[in-house]
PDB file of C-alpha atoms and ligand atoms in Angstrom:
ATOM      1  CA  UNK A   1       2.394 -16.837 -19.607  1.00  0.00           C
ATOM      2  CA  UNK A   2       5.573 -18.672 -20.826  1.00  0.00           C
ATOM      3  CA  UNK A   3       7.850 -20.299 -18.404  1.00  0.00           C
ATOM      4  CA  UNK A   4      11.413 -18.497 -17.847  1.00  0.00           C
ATOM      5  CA  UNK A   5      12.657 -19.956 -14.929  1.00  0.00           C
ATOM      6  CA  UNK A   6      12.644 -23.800 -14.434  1.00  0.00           C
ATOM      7  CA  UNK A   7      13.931 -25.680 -11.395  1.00  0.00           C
ATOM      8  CA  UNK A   8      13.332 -29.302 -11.597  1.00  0.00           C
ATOM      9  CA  UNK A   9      14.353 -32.009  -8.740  1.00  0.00           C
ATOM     10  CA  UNK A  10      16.642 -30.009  -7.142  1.00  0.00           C
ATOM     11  CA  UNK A  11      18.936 -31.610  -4.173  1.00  0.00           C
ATOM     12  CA  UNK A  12      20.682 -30.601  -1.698  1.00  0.00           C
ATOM     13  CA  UNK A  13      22.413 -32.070   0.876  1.00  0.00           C
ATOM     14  CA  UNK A  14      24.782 -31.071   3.614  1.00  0.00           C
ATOM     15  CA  UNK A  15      25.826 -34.314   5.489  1.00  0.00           C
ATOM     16  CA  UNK A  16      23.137 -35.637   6.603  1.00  0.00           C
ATOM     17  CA  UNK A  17      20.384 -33.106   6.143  1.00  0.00           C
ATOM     18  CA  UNK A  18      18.599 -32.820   3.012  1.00  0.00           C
ATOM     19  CA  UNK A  19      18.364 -29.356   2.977  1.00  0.00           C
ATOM     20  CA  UNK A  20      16.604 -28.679  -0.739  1.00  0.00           C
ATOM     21  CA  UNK A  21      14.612 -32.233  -1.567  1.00  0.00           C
ATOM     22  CA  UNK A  22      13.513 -32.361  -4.816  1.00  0.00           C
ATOM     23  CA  UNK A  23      12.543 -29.211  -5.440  1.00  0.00           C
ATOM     24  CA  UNK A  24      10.664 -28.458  -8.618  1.00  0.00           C
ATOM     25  CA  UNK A  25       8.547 -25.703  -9.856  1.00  0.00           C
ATOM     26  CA  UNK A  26       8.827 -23.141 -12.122  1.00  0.00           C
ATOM     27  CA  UNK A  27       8.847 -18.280 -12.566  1.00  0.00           C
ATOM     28  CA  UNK A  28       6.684 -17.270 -15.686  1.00  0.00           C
ATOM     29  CA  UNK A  29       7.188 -14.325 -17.275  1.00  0.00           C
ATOM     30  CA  UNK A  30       6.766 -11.144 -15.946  1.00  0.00           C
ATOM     31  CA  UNK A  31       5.330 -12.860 -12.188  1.00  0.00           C
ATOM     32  CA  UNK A  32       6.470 -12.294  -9.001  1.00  0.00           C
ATOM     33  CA  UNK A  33       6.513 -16.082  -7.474  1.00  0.00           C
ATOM     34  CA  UNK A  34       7.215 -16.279  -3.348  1.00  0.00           C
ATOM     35  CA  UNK A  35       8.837 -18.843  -2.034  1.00  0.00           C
ATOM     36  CA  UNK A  36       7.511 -18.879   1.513  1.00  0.00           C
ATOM     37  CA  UNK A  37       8.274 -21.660   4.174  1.00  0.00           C
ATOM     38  CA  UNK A  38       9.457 -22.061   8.231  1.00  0.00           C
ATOM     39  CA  UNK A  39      13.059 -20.974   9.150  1.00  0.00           C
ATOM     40  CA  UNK A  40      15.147 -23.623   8.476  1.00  0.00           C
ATOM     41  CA  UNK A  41      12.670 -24.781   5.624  1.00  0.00           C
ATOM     42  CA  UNK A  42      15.545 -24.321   2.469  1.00  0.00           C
ATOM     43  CA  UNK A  43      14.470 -21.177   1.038  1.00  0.00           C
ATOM     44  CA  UNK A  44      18.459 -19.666   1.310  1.00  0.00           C
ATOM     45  CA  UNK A  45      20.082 -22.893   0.445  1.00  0.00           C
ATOM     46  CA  UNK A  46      17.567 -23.422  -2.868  1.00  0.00           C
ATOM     47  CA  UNK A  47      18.477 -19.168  -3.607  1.00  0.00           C
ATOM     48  CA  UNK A  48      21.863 -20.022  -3.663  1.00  0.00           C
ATOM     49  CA  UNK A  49      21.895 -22.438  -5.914  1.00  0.00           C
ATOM     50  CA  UNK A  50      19.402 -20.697  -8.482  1.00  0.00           C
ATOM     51  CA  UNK A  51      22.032 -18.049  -8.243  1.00  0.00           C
ATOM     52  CA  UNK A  52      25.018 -20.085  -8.715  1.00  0.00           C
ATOM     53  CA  UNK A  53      26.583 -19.612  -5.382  1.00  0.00           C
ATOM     54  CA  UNK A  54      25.391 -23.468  -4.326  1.00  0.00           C
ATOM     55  CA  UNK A  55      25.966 -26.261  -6.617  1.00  0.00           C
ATOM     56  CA  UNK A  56      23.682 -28.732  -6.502  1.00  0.00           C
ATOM     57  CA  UNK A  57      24.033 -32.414  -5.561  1.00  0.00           C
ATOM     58  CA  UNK A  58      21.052 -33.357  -8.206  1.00  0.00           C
ATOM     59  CA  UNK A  59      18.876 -31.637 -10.592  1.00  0.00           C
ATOM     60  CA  UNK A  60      18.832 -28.804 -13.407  1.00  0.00           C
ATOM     61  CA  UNK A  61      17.852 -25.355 -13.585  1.00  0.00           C
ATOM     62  CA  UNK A  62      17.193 -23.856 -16.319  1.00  0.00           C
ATOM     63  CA  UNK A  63      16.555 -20.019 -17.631  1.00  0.00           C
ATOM     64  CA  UNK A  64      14.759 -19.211 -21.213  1.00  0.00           C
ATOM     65  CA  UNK A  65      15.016 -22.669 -21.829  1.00  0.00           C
ATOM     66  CA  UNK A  66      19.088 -23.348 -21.436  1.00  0.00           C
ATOM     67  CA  UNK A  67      20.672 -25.425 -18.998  1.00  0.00           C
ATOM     68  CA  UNK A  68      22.211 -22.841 -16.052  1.00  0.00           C
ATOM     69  CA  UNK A  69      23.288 -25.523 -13.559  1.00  0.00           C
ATOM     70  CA  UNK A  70      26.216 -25.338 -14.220  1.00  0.00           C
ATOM     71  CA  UNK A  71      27.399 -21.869 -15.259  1.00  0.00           C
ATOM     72  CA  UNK A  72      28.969 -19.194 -12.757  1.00  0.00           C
ATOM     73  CA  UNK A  73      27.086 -16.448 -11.033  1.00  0.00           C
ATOM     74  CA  UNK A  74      28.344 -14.162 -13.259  1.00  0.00           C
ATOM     75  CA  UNK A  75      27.375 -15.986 -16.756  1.00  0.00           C
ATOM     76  CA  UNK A  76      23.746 -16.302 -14.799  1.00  0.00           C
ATOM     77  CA  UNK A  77      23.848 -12.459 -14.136  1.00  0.00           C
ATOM     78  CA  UNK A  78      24.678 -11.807 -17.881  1.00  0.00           C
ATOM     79  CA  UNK A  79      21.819 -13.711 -19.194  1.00  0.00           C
ATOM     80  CA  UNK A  80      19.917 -11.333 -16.639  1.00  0.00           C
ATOM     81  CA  UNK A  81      19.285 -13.843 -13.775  1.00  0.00           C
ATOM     82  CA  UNK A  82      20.478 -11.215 -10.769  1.00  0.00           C
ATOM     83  CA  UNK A  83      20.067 -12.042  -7.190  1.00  0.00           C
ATOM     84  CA  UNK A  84      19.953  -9.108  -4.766  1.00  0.00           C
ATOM     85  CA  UNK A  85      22.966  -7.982  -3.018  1.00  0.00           C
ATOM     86  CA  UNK A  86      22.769  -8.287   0.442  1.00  0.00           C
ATOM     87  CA  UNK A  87      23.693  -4.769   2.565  1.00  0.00           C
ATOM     88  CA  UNK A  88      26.931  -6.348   3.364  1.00  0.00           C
ATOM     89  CA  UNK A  89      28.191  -5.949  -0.140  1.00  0.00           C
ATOM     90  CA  UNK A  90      27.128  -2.207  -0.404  1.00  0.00           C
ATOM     91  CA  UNK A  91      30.440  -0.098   0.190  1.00  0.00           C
ATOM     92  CA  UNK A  92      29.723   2.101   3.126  1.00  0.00           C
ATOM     93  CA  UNK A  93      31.822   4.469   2.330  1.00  0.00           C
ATOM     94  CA  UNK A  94      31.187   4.997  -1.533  1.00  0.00           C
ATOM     95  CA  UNK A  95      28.103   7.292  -2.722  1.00  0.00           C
ATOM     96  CA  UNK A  96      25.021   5.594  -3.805  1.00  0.00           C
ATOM     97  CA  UNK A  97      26.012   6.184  -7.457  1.00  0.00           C
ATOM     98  CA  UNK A  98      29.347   4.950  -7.218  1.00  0.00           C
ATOM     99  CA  UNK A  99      27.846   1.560  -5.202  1.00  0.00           C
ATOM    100  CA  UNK A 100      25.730   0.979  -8.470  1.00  0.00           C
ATOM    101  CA  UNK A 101      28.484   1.613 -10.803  1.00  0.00           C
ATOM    102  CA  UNK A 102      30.810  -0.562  -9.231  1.00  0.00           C
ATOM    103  CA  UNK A 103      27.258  -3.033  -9.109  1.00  0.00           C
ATOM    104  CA  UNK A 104      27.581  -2.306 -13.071  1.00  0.00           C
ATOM    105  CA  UNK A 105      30.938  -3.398 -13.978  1.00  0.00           C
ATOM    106  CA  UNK A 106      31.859  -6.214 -11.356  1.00  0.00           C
ATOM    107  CA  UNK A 107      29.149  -9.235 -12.501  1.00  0.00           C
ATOM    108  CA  UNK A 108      30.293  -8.474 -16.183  1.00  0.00           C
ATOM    109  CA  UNK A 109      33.592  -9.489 -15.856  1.00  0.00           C
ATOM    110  CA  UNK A 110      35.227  -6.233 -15.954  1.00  0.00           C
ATOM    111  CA  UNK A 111      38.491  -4.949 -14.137  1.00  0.00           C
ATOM    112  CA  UNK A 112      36.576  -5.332 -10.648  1.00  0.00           C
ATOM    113  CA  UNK A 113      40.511  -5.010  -8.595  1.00  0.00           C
ATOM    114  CA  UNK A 114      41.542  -1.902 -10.784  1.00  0.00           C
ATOM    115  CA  UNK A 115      38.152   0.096 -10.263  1.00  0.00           C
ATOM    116  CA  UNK A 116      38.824   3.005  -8.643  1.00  0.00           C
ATOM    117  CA  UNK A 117      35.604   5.145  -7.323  1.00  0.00           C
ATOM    118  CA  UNK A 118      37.351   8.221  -7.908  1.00  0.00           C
ATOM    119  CA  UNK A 119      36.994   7.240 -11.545  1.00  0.00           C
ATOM    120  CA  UNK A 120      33.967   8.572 -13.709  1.00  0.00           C
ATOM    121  CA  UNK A 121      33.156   6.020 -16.038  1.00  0.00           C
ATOM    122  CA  UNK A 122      30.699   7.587 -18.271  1.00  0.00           C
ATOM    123  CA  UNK A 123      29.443   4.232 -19.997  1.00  0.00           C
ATOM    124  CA  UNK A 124      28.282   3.726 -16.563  1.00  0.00           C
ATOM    125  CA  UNK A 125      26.838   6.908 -15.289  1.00  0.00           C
ATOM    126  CA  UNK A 126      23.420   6.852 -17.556  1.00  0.00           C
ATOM    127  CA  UNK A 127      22.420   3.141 -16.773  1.00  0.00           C
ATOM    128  CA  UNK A 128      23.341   3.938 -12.834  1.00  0.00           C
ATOM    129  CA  UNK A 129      21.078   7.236 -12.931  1.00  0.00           C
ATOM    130  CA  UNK A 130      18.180   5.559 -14.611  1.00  0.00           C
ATOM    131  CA  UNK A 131      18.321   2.211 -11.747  1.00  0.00           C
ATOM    132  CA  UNK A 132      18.360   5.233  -9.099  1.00  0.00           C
ATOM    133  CA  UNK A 133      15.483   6.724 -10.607  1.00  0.00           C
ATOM    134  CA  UNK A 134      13.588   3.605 -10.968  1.00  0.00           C
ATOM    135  CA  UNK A 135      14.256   2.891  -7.064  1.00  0.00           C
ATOM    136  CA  UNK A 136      13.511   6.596  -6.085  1.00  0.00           C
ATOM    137  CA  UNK A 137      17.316   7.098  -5.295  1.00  0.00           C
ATOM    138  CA  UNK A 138      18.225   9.780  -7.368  1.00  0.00           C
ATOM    139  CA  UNK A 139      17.812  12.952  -5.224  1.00  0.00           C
ATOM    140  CA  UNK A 140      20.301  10.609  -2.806  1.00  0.00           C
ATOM    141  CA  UNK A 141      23.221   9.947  -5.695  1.00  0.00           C
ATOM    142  CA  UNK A 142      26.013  11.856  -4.020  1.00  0.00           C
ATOM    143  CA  UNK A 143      24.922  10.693  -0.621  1.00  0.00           C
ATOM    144  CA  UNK A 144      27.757   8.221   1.024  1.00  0.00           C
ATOM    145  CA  UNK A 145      26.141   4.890   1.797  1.00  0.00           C
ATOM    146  CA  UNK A 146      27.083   5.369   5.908  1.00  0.00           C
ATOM    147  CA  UNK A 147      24.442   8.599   5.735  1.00  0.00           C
ATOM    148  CA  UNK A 148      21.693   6.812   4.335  1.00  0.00           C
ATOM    149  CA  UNK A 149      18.606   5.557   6.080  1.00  0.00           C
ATOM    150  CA  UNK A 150      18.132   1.395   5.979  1.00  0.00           C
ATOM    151  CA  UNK A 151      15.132   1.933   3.730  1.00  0.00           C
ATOM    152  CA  UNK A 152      17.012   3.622   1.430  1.00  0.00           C
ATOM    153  CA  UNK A 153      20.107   1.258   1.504  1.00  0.00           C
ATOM    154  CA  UNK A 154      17.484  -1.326   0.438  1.00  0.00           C
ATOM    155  CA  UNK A 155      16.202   0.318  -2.295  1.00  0.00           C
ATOM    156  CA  UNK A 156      19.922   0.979  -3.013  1.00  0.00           C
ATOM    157  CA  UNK A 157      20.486  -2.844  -3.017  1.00  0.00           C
ATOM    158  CA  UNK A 158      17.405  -2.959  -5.432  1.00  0.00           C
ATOM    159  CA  UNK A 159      18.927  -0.498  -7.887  1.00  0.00           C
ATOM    160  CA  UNK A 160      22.377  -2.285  -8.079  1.00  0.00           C
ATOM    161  CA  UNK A 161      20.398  -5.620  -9.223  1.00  0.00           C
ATOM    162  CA  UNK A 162      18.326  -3.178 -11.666  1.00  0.00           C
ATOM    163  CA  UNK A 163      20.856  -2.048 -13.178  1.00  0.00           C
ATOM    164  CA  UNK A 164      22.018  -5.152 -14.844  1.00  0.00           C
ATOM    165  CA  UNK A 165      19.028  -4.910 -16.708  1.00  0.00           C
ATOM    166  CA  UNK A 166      17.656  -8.266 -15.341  1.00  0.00           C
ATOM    167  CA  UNK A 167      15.109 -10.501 -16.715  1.00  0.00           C
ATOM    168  CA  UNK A 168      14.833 -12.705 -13.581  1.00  0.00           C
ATOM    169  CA  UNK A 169      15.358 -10.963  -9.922  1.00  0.00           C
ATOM    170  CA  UNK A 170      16.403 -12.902  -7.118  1.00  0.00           C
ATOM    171  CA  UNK A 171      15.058 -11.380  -3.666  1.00  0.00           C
ATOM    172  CA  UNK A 172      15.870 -12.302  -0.530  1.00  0.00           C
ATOM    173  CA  UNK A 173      13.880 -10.229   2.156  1.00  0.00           C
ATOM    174  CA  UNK A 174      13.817  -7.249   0.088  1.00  0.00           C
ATOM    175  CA  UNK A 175      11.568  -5.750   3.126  1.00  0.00           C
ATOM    176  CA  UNK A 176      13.501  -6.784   6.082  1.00  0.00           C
ATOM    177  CA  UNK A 177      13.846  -4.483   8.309  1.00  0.00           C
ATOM    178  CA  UNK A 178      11.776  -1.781   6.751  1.00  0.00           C
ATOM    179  CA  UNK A 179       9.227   1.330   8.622  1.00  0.00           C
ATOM    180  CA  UNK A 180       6.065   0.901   6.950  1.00  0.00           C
ATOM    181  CA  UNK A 181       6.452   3.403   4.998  1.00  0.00           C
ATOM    182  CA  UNK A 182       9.096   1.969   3.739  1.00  0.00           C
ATOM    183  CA  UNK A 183       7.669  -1.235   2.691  1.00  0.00           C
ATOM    184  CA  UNK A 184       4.890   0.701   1.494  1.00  0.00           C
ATOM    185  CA  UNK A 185       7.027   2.087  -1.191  1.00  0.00           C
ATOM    186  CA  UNK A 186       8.940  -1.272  -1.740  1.00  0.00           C
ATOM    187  CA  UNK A 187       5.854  -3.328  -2.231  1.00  0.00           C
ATOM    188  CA  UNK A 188       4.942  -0.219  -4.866  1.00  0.00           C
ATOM    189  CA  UNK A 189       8.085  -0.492  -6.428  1.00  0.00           C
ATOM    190  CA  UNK A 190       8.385  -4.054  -7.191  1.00  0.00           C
ATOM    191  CA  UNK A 191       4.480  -4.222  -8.420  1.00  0.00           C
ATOM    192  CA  UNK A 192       5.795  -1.437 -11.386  1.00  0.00           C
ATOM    193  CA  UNK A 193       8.542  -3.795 -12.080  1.00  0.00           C
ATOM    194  CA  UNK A 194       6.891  -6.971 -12.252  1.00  0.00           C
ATOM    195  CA  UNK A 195       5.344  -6.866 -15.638  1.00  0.00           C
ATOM    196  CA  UNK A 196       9.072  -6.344 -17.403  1.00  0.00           C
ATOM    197  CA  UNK A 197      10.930  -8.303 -14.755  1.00  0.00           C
ATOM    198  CA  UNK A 198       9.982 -11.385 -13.072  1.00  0.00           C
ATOM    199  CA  UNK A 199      10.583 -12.212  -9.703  1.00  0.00           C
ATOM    200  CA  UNK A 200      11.583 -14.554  -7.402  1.00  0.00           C
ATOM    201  CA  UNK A 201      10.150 -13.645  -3.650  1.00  0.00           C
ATOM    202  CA  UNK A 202      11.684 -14.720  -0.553  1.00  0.00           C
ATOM    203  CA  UNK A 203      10.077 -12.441   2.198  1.00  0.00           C
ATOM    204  CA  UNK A 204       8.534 -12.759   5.868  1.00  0.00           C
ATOM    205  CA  UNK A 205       6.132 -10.144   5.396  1.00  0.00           C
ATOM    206  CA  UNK A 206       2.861 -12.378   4.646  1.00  0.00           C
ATOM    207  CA  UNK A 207       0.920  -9.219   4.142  1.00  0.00           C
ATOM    208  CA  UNK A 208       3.411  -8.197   1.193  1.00  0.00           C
ATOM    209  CA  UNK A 209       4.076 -11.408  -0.049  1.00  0.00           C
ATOM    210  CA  UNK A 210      -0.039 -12.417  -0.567  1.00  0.00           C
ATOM    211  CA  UNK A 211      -0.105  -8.760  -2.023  1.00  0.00           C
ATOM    212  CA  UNK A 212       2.266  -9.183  -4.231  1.00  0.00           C
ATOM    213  CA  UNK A 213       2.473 -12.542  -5.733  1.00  0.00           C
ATOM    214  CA  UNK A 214       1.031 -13.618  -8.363  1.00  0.00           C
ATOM    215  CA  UNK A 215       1.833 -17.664  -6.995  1.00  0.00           C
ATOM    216  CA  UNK A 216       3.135 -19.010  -4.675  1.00  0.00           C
ATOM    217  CA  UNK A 217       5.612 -22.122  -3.549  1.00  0.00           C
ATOM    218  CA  UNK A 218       5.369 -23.577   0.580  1.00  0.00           C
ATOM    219  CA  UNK A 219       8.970 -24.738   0.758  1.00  0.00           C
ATOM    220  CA  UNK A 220       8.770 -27.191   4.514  1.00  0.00           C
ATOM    221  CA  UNK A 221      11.653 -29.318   5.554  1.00  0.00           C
ATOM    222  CA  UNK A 222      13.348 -28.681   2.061  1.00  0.00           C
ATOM    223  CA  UNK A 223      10.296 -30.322   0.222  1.00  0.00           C
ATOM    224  CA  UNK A 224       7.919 -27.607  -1.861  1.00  0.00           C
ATOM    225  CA  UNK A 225       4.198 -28.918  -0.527  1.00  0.00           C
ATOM    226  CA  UNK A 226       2.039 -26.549  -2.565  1.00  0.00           C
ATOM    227  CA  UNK A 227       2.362 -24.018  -5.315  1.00  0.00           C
ATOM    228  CA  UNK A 228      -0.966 -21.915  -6.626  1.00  0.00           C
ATOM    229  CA  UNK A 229      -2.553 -18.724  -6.344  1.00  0.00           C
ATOM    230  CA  UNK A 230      -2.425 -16.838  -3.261  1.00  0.00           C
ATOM    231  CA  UNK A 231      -6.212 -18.095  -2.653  1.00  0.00           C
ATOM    232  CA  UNK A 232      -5.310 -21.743  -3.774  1.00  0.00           C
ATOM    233  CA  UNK A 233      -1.970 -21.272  -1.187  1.00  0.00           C
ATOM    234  CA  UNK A 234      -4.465 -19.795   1.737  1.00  0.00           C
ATOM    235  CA  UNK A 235      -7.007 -22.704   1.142  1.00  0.00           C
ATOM    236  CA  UNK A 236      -5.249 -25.600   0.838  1.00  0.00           C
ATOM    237  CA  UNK A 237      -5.178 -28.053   3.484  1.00  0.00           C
ATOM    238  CA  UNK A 238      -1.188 -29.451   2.967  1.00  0.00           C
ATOM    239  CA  UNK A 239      -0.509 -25.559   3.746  1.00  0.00           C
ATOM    240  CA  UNK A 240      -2.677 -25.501   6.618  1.00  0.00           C
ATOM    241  CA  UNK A 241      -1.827 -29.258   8.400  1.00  0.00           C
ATOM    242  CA  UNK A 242       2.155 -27.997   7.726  1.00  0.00           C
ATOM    243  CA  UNK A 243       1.532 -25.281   9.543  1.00  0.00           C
ATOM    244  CA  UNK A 244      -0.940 -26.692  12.165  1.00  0.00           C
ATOM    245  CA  UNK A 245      -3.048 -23.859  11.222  1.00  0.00           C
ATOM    246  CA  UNK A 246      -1.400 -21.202  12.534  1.00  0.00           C
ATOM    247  CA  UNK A 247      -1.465 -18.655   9.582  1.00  0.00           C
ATOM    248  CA  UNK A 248       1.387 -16.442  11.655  1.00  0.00           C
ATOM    249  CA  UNK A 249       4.084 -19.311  11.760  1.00  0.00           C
ATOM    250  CA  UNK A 250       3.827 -19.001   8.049  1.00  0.00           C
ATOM    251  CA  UNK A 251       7.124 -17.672   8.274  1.00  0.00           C
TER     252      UNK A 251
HETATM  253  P1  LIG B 301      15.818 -20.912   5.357  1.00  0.00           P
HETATM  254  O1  LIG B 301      16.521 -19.927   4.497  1.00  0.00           O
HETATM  255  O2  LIG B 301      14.516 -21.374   4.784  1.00  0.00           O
HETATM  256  O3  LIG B 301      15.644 -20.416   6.760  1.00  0.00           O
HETATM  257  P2  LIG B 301      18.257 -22.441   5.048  1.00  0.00           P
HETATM  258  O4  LIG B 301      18.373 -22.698   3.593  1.00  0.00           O
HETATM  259  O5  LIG B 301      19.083 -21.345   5.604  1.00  0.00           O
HETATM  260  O6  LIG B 301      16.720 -22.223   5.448  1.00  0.00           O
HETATM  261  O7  LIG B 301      18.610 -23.756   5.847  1.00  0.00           O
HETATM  262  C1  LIG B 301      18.034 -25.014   5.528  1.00  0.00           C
HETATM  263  C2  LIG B 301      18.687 -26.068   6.383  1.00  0.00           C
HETATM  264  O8  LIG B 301      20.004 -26.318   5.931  1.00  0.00           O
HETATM  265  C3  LIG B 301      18.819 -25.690   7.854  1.00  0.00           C
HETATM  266  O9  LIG B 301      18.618 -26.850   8.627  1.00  0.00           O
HETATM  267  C4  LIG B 301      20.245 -25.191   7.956  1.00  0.00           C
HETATM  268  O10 LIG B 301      20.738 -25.367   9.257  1.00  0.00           O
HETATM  269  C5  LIG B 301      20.962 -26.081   6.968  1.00  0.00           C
HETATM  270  N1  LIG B 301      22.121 -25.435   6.326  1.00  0.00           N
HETATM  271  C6  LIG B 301      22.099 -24.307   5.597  1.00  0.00           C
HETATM  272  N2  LIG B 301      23.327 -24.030   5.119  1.00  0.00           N
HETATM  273  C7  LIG B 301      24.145 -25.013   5.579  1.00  0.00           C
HETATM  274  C8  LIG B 301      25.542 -25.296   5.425  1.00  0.00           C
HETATM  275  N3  LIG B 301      26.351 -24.509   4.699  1.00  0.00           N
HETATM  276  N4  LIG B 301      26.040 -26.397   6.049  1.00  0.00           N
HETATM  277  C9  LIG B 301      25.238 -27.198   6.761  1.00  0.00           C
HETATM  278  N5  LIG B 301      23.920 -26.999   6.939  1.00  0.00           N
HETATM  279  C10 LIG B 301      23.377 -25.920   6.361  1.00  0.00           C
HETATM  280 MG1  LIG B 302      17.120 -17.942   4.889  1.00  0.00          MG
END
């Protein structure tokens, strides 16, 4: 598998705290690679930055072999590096279809202030039907955001990064909060995406996340400590001595 993703020395600091230290691995093509590690370990801070939110004190990232550090979110999001919205971005009040639309035409530059929801913009319409498919969504289209269940506002999120057609997803906790049936159906989702899209994993759930990936990076203290297999990430010793060998502090 060919490298798409690269993220090499990577720093961060905020005053004093080196909150991403040196932080270099990289996402094949067509894997879904967790990033696992403590609260407070980095995993946000290094997200933002591979999604252009966060620029970095040192370092380089780079996708399909170009230099990304420093272009905008939304030149990342056109070369089809997409990080997940988080529910705060989803517009209660809007339908589900209208939410991806909207998803659609804001990253690409378009007249995100003038967009009215009213509007049917039929250039839109067939790539926001066939994200709402993928996700499962489509028998909820119509539905206004407010009258959804959270599972399906996830897989709502899910659909509005689909829908950019990415080559690279970003996902932060794509099964917080989830019924297990829920995260059933999530963790089913994202293994049918995986071989077109690859995937960067943040997520809590260590049953999901040894399920699903295909490696694995231990972020501690800002500093990556391991990356391998999910057997090579369960077996190794620097895992175990970082975590004291508690397997459930994992997260
Ligand atoms: P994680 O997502 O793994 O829980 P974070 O990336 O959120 O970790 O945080 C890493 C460290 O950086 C923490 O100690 C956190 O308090 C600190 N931190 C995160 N964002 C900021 C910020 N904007 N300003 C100062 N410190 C921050
Ligand atoms: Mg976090």
């Amino acid at each position: 598998m060919s490298e798409l993703f690269e993220i090499r020395n990577l720093v961060k600091r905020f005053r004093g705290l080196v909150a991403t230290n040196n932080v270099t691995f990289n996402v094949r093509q067509g894997e879904i690679h967790a990033l696992i590690g403590p609260n407070g370990a980095g995993k946000s801070t290094l997200v933002n930055q591979l999604s252009g939110e966060l620029v970095p004190d040192e370092g380089r990232i780079f996708f399909d072999g170009k230099d990304i550090t420093a272009l905008s979110t939304a030149r990342r999001a056109r070369m089809g590096l997409v990080r997940s919205y988080q529910i705060t971005s989803v517009f209660n009040d809007m339908t589900a279809m209208e939410n991806v639309m909207l998803a659609i035409q804001a990253p690409t530059g378009g007249n995100f202030g003038m967009w009215s929801p009213t509007r049917r913009d039929h250039a839109l319409v067939a790539p926001a039907r066939e994200a709402l498919e993928q996700v499962g969504l489509i028998m909820e289209s119509n539905t206004p955001v407010a009258e959804m269940a959270h599972g399906a506002r996830r897989q709502l999120e899910l659909a509005m990064v689909l829908a950019l057609k990415p080559r690279l997803m970003l996902l932060d906790e794509p099964l917080a909060g989830m019924s297990q049936v829920e995260s059933e159906a999530m963790v089913a989702l994202l293994k049918r995406l995986k071989n077109d899209i690859s995937i960067l994993l943040i997520e809590h759930d260590m049953d999901a996340v040894f399920e699903l990936a295909d490696r694995l990076t231990v972020l501690v203290s800002g500093r990556p400590i391991a990356t391998g297999t999910p057997d090579q990430i369960r077996t190794s010793e620097v895992v175990r001595d970082a975590y004291l060998g508690e397997p459930e502090e994992m997260m």
